[in-house]
Amino acid sequence: MKRIYLDHAATTPLHSKVLAKMLPYFTEEFGNADSPHAAGRKAVNAVDSARDTLASLLGAKPKEIYFTSGGTEADNWAMLGCAYAQKQKGKTKVILSSIEHHAVLYAAEKLQNEGFEVVYLPVNEGGMVEPNALKAALDSNTGLVAVMAVNNETGVIQPIQELAKLSHEYGALFFTDAVQAAPYMKIDVNEWGVDMLSLSAHKFYGPKGVGALYIKSGVKIERLIGGGEQERGLRGGTTNVPAVVGLTAAYEENAATVFETNERCRCLNELFLQAISGLDGVKINGGENRLPAILNLQIEGVNNVDLLYKLDLQGICISVGAACASASVLPSHVLLAMGRSQKQAKESVRISFGRENTEEEILQAAALFVETVNSLKNL
Ligand code: PMP
């Protein structure tokens, strides 16, 4: 049985070109980037060059890029590190959207437990944060606002530029989790007007366990991981050279093909929807402004976990929401925030396309999807 992988929002396969660029740094060029000798210099040169390239692709300066162990660490760090630094200035309020990834929600809960005032912004039925909702929540005590660029469950794109501008009008800093945006959107941190932005390599055909946090020059942030003086003293730990090289190589490759990737996903998305159009009771979760790579569907009368496992037995990989939360039986907090009922949320699945998917795969997956949904409805 051939596997058909339609869960690219969970992770993507490592690109062969990226692997080739990483390999030498596992073997012959294994030096520690902090060592002053020739082996160390080779390693630090690779890290510096990766930082320069990534910075220029994001419209940032190299000293504004910090490498982390992934999106989760970057999100935790932006939220906690920035909130703690803002507290020094007497600002103890944090605003975030109610549809953030658990890595951001976790940090917000922690801040709340530590005495910060934490406000969760609602989203509209289409899954978008309305600028007016942010305006109503902002005040001079707000130190930090966090809204993700693209939601990982629905693919809904958020009005980041407008939200960042509003936050600045009230003197607050603005952080965006761009983990799901990065594979499909051209990011320019200045155009977006953000103060911090997180990335994770494995979402754009890079390695797992490496991410980056952009921190605008002048923005103060406390460090969470201490020890060595790596990452300009703000994040201790021996640099994972092959991973950093891989992250940048993957981002570079991705940035060069972002338009084609989107167009390809748009075709595959339309093909899938067309092929399942005979099914009754199917609704798309999310408004018009969505990435074509992510399709979140509610199928009336069908339990999403049953559908996931039945499809898995036939080689089709989809998900019931964020991979990080898929072990839980709780309905998606994102869909609940969009006004879906518990029942509707438990009838929803996420299908996410990738540039290596073929039309044949989509048609085959769609046919099995229709057959499986019908068999579950008849049970
Ligand atoms: N933010 C978003 C929006 C994500 O989708 C993910 C990955 N599920 C993360 C953060 C966490 O990234 P990582 O897997 O690199 O820890």
CSV table of N, CA and C and ligand atoms in Angstrom, one decimal, residues 70-72 75 101 148 152 177 179-180 200 202-203 324, ligand 1:
chain,number,residue,atom,x,y,z
A,70,GLY,N,13.5,25.2,17.9
A,70,GLY,CA,12.3,24.9,17.1
A,70,GLY,C,11.3,26.1,17.3
A,71,GLY,N,10.1,25.9,16.8
A,71,GLY,CA,9.1,26.9,16.9
A,71,GLY,C,8.6,27.0,18.3
A,72,THR,N,8.5,25.9,19.1
A,72,THR,CA,8.0,26.0,20.4
A,72,THR,C,8.9,26.8,21.3
A,75,ASP,N,8.6,30.5,20.3
A,75,ASP,CA,7.3,31.0,20.8
A,75,ASP,C,7.4,31.3,22.4
A,101,HIS,N,-1.1,28.8,18.8
A,101,HIS,CA,-0.6,27.5,19.0
A,101,HIS,C,-0.4,27.3,20.5
A,148,MET,N,-0.8,35.1,15.7
A,148,MET,CA,-0.1,34.3,14.7
A,148,MET,C,-0.4,34.8,13.3
A,152,ASN,N,-2.6,27.3,12.2
A,152,ASN,CA,-2.1,26.0,11.7
A,152,ASN,C,-3.2,25.0,11.5
A,177,ASP,N,3.8,34.5,15.5
A,177,ASP,CA,4.2,33.2,15.2
A,177,ASP,C,4.0,32.9,13.7
A,179,VAL,N,5.2,30.4,12.0
A,179,VAL,CA,5.6,29.0,11.7
A,179,VAL,C,4.8,28.4,10.5
A,180,GLN,N,3.5,28.7,10.5
A,180,GLN,CA,2.7,28.2,9.3
A,180,GLN,C,2.7,29.1,8.1
A,200,SER,N,9.9,27.8,12.2
A,200,SER,CA,10.3,26.4,12.5
A,200,SER,C,10.7,25.7,11.2
A,202,HIS,N,11.0,22.6,10.1
A,202,HIS,CA,10.4,21.4,9.6
A,202,HIS,C,9.1,21.6,8.9
A,203,LYS,N,8.6,22.8,8.9
A,203,LYS,CA,7.4,23.1,8.2
A,203,LYS,C,7.7,23.5,6.8
A,324,CYS,N,0.5,18.5,17.6
A,324,CYS,CA,0.9,18.6,19.0
A,324,CYS,C,-0.2,18.2,20.0
B,1,PMP,N1,3.5,27.3,16.0
B,1,PMP,C1,2.8,26.8,15.1
B,1,PMP,C2,1.7,27.7,14.4
B,1,PMP,C3,2.9,25.5,14.7
B,1,PMP,O1,2.1,24.9,13.8
B,1,PMP,C4,3.9,24.7,15.3
B,1,PMP,C5,4.1,23.2,15.0
B,1,PMP,N2,3.0,22.5,15.2
B,1,PMP,C6,4.7,25.3,16.3
B,1,PMP,C7,4.5,26.6,16.6
B,1,PMP,C8,5.8,24.6,17.1
B,1,PMP,O2,6.9,24.4,16.3
B,1,PMP,P1,7.9,23.1,16.6
B,1,PMP,O3,7.3,21.9,16.1
B,1,PMP,O4,9.1,23.5,15.8
B,1,PMP,O5,8.2,23.2,18.0
